Coordinates of C-alpha atoms in Angstrom, one line a residue:
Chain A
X1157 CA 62.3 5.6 -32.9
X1158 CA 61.9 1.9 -33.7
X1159 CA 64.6 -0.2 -31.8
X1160 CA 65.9 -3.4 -33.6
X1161 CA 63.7 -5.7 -31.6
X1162 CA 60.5 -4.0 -32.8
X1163 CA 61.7 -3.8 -36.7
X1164 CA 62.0 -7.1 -36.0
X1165 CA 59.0 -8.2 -34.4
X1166 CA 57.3 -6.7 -37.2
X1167 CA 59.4 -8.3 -39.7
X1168 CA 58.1 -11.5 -38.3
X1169 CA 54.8 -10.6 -38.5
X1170 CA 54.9 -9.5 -42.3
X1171 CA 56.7 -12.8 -42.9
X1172 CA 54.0 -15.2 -41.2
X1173 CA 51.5 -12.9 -43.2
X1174 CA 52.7 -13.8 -46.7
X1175 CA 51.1 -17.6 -47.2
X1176 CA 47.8 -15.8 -46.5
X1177 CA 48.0 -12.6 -48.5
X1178 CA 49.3 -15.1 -51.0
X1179 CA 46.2 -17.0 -50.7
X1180 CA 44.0 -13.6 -50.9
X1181 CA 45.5 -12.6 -53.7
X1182 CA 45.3 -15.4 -56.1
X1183 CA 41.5 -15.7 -55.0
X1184 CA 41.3 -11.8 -56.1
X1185 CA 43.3 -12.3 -59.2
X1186 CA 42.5 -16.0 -60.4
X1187 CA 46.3 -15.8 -61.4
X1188 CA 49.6 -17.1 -59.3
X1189 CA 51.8 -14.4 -61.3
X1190 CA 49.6 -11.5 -61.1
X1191 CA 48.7 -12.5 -57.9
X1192 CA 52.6 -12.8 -56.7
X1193 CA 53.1 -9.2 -58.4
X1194 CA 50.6 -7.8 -56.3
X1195 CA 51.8 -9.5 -52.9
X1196 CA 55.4 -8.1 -54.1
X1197 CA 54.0 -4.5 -54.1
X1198 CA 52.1 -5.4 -50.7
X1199 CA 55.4 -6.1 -49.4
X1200 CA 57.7 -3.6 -50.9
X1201 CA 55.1 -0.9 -49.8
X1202 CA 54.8 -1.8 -46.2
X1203 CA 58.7 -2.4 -45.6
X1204 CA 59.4 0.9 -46.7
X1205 CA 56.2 2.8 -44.7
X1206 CA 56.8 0.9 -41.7
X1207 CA 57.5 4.3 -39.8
X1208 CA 53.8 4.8 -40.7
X1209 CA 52.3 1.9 -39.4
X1210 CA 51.9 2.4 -35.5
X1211 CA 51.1 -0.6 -33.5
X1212 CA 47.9 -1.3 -35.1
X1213 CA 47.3 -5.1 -36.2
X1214 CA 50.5 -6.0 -39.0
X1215 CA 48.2 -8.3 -40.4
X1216 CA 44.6 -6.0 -41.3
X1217 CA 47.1 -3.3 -42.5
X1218 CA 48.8 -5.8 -44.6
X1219 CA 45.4 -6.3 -46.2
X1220 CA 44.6 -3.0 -46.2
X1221 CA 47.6 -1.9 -48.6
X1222 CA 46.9 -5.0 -51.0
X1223 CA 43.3 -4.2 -51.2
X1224 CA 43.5 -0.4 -52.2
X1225 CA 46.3 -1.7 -54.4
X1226 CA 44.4 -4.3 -56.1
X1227 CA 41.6 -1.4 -56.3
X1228 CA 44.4 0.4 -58.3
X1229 CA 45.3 -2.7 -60.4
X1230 CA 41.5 -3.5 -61.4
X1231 CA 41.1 0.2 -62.6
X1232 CA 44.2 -0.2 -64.6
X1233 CA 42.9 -3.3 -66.6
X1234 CA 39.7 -1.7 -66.8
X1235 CA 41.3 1.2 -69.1
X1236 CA 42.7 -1.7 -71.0
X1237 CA 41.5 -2.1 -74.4
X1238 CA 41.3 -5.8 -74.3
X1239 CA 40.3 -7.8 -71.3
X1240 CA 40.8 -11.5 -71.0
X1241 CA 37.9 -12.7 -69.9
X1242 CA 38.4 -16.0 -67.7
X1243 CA 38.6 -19.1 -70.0
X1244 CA 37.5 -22.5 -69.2
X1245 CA 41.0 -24.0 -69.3
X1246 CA 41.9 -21.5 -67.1
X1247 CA 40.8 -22.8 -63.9
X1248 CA 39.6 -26.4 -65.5
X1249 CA 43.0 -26.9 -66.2
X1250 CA 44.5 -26.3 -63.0
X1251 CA 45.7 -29.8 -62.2
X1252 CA 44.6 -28.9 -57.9
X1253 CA 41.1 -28.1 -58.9
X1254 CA 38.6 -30.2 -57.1
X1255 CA 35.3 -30.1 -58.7
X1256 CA 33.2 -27.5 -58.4
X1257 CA 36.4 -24.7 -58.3
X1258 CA 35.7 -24.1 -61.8
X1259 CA 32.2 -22.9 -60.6
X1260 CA 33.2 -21.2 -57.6
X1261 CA 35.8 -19.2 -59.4
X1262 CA 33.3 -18.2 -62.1
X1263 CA 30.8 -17.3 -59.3
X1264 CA 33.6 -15.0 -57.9
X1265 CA 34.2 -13.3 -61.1
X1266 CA 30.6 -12.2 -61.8
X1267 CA 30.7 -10.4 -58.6
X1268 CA 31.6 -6.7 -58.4
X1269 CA 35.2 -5.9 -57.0
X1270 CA 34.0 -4.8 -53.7
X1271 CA 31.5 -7.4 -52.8
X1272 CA 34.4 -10.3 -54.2
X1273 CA 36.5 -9.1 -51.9
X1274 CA 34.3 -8.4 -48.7
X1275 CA 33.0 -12.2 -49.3
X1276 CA 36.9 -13.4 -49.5
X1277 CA 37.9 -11.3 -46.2
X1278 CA 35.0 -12.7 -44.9
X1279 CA 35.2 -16.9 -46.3
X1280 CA 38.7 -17.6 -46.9
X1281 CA 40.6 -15.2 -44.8
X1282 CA 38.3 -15.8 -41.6
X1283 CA 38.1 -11.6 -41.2
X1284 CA 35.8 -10.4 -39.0
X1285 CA 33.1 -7.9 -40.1
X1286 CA 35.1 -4.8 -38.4
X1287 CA 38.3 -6.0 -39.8
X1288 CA 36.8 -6.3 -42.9
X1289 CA 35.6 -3.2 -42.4
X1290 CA 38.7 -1.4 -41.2
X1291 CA 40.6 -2.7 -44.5
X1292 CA 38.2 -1.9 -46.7
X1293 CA 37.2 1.2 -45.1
X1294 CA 33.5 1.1 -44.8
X1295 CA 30.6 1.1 -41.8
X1296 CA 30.2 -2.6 -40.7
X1297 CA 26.6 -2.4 -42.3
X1298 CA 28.5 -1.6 -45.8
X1299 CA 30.2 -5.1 -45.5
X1300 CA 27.0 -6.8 -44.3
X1301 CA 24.9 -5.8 -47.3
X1302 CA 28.2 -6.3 -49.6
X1303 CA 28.4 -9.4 -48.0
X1304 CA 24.3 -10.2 -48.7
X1305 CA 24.4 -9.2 -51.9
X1306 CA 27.6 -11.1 -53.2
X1307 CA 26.4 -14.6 -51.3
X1308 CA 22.9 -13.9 -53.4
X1309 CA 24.8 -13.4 -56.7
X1310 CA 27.3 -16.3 -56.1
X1311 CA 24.4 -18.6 -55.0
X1312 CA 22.2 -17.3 -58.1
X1313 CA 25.0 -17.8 -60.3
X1314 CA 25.6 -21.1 -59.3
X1315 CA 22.2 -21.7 -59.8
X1316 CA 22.0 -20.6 -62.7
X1317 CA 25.2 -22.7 -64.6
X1318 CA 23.3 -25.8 -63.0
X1319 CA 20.2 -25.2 -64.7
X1320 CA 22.0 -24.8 -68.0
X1321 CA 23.3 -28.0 -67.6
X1322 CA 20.3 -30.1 -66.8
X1323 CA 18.9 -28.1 -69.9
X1324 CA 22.0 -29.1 -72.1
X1325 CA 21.8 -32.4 -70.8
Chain B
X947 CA 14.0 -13.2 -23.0
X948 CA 13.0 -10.3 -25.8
X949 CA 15.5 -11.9 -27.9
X950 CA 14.0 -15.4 -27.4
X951 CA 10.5 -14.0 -29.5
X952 CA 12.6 -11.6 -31.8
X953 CA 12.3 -12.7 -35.4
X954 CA 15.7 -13.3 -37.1
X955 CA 17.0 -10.8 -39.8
X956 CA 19.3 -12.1 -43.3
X957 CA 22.5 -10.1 -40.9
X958 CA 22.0 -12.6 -38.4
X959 CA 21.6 -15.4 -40.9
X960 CA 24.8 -13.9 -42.3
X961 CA 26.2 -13.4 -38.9
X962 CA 25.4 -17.1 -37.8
X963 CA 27.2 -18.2 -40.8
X964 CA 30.0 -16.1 -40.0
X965 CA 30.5 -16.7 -35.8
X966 CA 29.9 -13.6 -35.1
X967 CA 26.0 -14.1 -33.4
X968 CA 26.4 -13.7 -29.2
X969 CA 25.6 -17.2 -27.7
X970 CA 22.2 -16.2 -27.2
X971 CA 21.0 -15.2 -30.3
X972 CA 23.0 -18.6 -31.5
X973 CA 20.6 -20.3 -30.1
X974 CA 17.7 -18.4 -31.0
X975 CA 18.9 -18.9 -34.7
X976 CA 19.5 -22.7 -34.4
X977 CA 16.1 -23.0 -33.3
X978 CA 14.7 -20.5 -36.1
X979 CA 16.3 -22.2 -38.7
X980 CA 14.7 -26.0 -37.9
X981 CA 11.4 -24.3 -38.4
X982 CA 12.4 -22.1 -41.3
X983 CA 13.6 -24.7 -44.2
X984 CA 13.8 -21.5 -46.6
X985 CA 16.5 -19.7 -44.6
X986 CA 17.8 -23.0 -43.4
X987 CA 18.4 -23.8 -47.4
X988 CA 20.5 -20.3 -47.6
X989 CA 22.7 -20.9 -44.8
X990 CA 23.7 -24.3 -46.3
X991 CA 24.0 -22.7 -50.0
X992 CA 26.1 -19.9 -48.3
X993 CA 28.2 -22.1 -46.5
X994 CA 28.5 -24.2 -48.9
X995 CA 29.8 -21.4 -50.9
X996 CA 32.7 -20.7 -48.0
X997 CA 33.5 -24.3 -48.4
X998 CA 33.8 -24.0 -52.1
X999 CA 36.2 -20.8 -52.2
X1000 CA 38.2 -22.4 -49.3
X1001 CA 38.2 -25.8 -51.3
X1002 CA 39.5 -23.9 -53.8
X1003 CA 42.1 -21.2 -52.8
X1004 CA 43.3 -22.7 -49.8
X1005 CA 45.9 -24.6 -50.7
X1006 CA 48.1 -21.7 -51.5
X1007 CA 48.9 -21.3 -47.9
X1008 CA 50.9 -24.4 -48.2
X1009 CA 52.4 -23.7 -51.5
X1010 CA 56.5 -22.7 -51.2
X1011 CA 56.5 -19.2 -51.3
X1012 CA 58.8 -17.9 -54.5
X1013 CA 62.1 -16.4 -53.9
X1014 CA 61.0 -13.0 -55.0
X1015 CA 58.4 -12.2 -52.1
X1016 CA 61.8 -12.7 -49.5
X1017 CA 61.8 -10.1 -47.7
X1018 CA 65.8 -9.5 -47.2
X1019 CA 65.3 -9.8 -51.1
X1020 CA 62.8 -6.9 -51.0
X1021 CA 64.4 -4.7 -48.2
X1022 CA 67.6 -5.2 -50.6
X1023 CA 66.5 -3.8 -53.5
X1024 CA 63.1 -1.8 -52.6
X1025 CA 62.0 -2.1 -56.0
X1026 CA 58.9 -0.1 -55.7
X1027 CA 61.6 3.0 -56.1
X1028 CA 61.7 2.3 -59.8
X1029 CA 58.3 3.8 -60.2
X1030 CA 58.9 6.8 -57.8
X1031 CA 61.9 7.3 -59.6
X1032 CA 60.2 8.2 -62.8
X1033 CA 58.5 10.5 -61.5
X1034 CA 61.1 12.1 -59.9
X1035 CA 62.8 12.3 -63.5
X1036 CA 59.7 13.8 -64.8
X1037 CA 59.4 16.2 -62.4
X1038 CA 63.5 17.6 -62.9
X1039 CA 62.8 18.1 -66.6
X1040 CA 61.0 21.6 -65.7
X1041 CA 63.6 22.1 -63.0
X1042 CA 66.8 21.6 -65.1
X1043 CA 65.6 25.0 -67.2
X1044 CA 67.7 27.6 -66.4
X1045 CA 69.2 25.9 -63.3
X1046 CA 72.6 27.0 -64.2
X1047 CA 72.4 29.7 -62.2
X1048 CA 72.8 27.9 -58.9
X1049 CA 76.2 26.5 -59.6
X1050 CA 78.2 28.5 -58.3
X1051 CA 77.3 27.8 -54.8
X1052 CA 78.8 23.9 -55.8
X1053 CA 82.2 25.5 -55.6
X1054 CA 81.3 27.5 -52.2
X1055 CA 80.3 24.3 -50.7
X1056 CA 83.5 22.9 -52.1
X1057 CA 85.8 25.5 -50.8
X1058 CA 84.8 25.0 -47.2
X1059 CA 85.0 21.7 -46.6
X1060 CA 85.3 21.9 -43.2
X1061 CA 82.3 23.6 -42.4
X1062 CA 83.6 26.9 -42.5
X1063 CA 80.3 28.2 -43.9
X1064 CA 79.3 31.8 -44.1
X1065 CA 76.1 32.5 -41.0
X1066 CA 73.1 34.3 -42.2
X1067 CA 73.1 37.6 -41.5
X1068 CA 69.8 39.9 -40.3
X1069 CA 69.7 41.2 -43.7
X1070 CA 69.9 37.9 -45.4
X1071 CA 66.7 37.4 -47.7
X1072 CA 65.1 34.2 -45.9
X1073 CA 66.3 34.2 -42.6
X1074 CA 63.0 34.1 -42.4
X1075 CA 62.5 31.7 -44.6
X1076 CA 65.2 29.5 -42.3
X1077 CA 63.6 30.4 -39.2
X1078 CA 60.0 28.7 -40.5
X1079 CA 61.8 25.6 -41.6
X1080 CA 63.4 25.1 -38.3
X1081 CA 60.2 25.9 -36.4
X1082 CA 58.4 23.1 -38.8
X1083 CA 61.6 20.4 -38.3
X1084 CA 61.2 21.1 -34.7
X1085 CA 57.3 20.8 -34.3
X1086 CA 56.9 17.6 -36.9
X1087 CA 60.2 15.7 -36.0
X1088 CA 59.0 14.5 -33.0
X1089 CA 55.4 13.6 -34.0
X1090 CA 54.9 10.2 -33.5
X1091 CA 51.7 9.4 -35.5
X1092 CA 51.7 12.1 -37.9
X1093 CA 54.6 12.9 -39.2
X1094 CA 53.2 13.9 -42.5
X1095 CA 49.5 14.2 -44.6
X1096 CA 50.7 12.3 -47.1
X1097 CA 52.9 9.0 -47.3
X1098 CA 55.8 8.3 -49.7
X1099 CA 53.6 5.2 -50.2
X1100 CA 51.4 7.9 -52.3
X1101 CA 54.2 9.6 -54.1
X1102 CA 52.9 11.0 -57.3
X1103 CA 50.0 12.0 -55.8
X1104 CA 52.4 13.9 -53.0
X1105 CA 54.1 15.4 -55.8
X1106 CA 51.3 16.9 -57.9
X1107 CA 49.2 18.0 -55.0
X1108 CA 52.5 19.6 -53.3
X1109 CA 53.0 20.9 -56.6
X1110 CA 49.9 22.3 -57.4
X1111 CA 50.1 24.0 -54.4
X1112 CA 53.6 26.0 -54.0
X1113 CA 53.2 26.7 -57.7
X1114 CA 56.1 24.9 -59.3
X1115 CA 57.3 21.3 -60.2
X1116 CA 58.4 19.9 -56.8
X1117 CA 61.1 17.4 -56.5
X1118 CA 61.8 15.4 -53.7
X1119 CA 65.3 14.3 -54.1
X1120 CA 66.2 10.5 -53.1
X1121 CA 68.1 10.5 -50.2
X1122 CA 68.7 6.8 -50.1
X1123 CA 72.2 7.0 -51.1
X1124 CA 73.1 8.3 -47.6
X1125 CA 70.8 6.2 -46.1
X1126 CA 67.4 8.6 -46.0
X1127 CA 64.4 6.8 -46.9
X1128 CA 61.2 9.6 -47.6
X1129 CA 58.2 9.3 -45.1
X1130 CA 56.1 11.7 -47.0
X1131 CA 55.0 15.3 -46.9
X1132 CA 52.8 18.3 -46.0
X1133 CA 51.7 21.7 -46.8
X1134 CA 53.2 24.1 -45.1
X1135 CA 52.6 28.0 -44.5
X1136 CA 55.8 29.8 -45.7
X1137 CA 57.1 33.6 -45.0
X1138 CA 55.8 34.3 -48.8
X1139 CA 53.5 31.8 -49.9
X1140 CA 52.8 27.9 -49.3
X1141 CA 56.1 25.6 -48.6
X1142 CA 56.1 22.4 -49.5
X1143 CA 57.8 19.9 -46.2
X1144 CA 59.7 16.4 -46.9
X1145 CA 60.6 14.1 -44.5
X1146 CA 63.3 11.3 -44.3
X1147 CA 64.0 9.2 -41.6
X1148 CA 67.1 6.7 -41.6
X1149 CA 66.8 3.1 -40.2
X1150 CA 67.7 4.1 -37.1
X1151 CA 65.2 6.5 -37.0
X1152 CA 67.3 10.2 -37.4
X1153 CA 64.9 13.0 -38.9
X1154 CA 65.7 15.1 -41.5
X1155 CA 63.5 17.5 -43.4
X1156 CA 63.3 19.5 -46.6
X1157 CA 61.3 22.6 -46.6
X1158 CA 61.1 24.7 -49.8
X1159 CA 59.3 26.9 -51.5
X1160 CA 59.0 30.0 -54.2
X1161 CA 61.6 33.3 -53.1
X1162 CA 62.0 36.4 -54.6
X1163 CA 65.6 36.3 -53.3
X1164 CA 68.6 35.9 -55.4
X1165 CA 70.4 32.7 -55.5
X1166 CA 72.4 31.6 -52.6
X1167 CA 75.1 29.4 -52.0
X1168 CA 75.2 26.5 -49.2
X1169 CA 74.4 28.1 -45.7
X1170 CA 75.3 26.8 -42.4
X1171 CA 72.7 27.8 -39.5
X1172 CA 73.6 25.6 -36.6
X1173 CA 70.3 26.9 -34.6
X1174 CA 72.0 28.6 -31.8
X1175 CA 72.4 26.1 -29.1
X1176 CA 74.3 22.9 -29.1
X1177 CA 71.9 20.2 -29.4
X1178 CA 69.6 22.2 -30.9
X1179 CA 68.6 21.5 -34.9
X1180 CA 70.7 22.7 -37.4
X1181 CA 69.9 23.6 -40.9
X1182 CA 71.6 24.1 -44.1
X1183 CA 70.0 26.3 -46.9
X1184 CA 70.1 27.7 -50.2
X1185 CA 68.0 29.2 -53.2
X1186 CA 68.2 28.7 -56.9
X1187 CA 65.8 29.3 -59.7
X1188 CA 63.8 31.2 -57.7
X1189 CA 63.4 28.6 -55.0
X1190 CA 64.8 28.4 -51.9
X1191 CA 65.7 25.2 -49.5
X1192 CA 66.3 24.5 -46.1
X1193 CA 67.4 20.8 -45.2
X1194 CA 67.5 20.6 -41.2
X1195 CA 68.4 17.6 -38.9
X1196 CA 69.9 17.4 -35.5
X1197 CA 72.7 14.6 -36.9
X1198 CA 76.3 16.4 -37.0
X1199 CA 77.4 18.6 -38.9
X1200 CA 79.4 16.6 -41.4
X1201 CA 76.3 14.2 -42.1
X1202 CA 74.3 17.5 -42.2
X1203 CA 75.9 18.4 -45.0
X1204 CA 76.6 15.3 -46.5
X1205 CA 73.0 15.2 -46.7
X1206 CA 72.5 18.7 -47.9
X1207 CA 75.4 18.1 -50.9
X1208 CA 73.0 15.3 -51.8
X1209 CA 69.7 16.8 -52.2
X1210 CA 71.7 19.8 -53.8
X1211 CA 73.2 17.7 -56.3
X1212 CA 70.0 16.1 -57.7
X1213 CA 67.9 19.4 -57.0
X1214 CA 70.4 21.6 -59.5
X1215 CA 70.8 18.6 -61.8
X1216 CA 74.0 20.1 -63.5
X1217 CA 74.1 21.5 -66.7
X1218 CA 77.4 20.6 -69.0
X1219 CA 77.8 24.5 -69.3
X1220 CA 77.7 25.3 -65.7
X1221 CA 80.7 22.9 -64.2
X1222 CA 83.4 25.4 -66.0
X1223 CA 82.1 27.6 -63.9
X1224 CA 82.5 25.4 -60.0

């Protein structure tokens, strides 16, 4: 039975989580309002299974439900018809993008779902390889190749766009 | 010392990229890569890439975070129960068929406000029936980590596997009104056949549960079985439709039933012919 200091505690520590997950999900969804949605039902689905979650790390299992939820989402688009592909103005447009963020978001985008996110855990949430693991819920060797193969395809990617250019050029 | 003459693998290139190399091997990899400009190039182009995404992405962290991700916002209005909802409403369609039957037990329940509810008798058709949804509220209401197989956070697929299962169109009713939020469910053996098993737990952590399955009994109204002992779990049953219910708790008697009436109400969603009849 959860006394009101530890709904609390763990209220805090879904609350500090929320700039981070934020972060995570706008890398996963290259958009702030589908990215927002999807930290909404992050939320909304571990407030109301908190009598499920047992004392493990708030913040993993945080990234655990968006993960298998964005898993959900991505299937859902998928069926879709029509898929917007990523435009240009997109990302160029973003008034914060530094150069080289078109790139890098391109990069991510080639990359299949499971790799993009294992190299996002891994880069920009600074997840270690079990807890990237334990989200995604994989052997430790599954993230290390996922992790090979998406650095390989980002860097060939990369690689790639910058040879187009000289060639344009 | 082996490690000093080991050659190093892409995971530890990886792994030096991402701190998690043991100091030793650290060094061993700093050394390897000032003679290996190859791997030496990938660790740059990798980190480069870390630097890239982080360039990119990380300035959300410091972004004001939007009104609707508050969390007394979200704990307010729980919005996720819009979807379960629906499928709770799909669900009562098959149920509403023929329900009429069960309304009569509304007015029993309504003439004994006070409790003054009829005990089952030996000869009642699911004493038994009672007696295995006690046993299950008594062996799963203290369980700490398992509670259930499957969480409300997995609803529709609690519902159709549940379903699938005790072999008709399962319900869960939404206790929230009177405060029950659903943890989830389980498959259950039952005197006849499977039993499907709901649990609800209120903020401050009361248990109730709903066990129900098929019966071949006739319908019943609103039962009181107060489990014998004081203290002990008390449960409230009935069967309609060919189903029969059993809501137990250990709260008092009056929130017992409050409870009960609810889940009642939405389980024998009334037909316009049937209140004449209450």
């Amino acid at each position: 039975m959860a006394s009101e200091r530890t709904v609390n505690t763990f209220g805090q520590k879904v609350q500090a989580a929320i700039p981070a997950l934020r972060r995570y999900a706008r890398a996963l969804t290259h958009d702030a309002d589908s990215a927002d949605d999807l930290v909404q039902d992050t939320l909304v689905r571990a407030l109301r299974s908190e009598h499920l979650f047992q004392g493990e790390e708030v913040r993993s299992w945080l990234y655990t439900i968006m993960t298998n939820l964005n898993r959900n989402r991505r299937r859902a688009l998928a069926r879709r018809p029509v898929l917007m592909p990523i435009g240009d103005e997109d990302i160029a447009g973003a008034p914060e993008a530094p150069a080289g963020a078109r790139d890098i978001a391109r990069a991510l985008d080639s990359l299949g779902e499971e790799q993009r996110a294992t190299l996002l855990l891994v880069t920009l949430e600074g997840m270690s390889y079990r807890e990237t693991a334990e989200i995604q819920g994989v052997a430790i060797g599954t993230v290390m190749s996922r992790l090979a193969r998406a650095r390989a395809q980002v860097r060939a990617f990369l690689d790639g766009e910058r040879t187009q250019l000289r060639r344009v050029k | 010392m082996i490690d000093r003459n080991m050659p190093v693998t892409e995971e530890e290139l990886h792994a030096y990229v991402d701190g998690e190399l043991t100091p030793e091997r650290f060094v061993v990899v700093e050394r390897w890569l000032s003679a290996h400009p190859e791997d030496s190039a990938r660790v740059a182009a990798w980190r480069a890439q870390a630097e890239s995404i982080r360039a990119r992405y990380g300035a959300v962290v410091a972004e004001p975070v939007p009104a609707r991700l508050a969390l007394e916002r979200l704990l307010a209005q729980d919005t996720g129960w819009g979807r379960w909802r629906n499928v709770a409403a799909a669900a009562a369609i098959a149920l509403v068929l023929g329900a009429g039957a069960g309304w009569f037990a509304r007015g029993a329940f309504a003439d004994n406000p006070h409790g003054q509810l009829a005990q089952p008798t030996a000869q009642d058709g699911f004493a038994a029936f009672t007696a295995d949804a006690m046993q299950a509220y008594k062996l799963y209401v203290g369980e700490v980590r398992h509670p259930v197989e499957v969480p409300a956070t997995d609803a529709e697929h609690l519902v159709q596997w549940l379903s699938k299962r005790v072999g008709y169109r399962l319900r869960p009713p939404n206790l929230e009104s009177v405060g029950l939020k659903l943890v989830g469910g389980r498959l259950l053996p039952g005197p006849t056949g499977a039993a499907a098993f709901f649990m609800y737990e209120s903020a401050s952590g009361e248990r109730y549960t709903l066990y129900c399955g098929k019966t071949r009994s006739p319908p019943t109204a609103l039962r009181y079985n107060d489990g014998g002992t004081a203290g002990a779990a008390s449960a409230v049953f009935w069967s309609s439709d060919d189903v029969a219910y059993v809501i137990s708790g250990r709260g008092d008697r009056k929130q017992l039933k409050t409870v009960a009436a609810t889940a009642y109400e939405q389980l024998d969603t009334p037909l316009p012919a049937g209140k004449s009849g209450g």
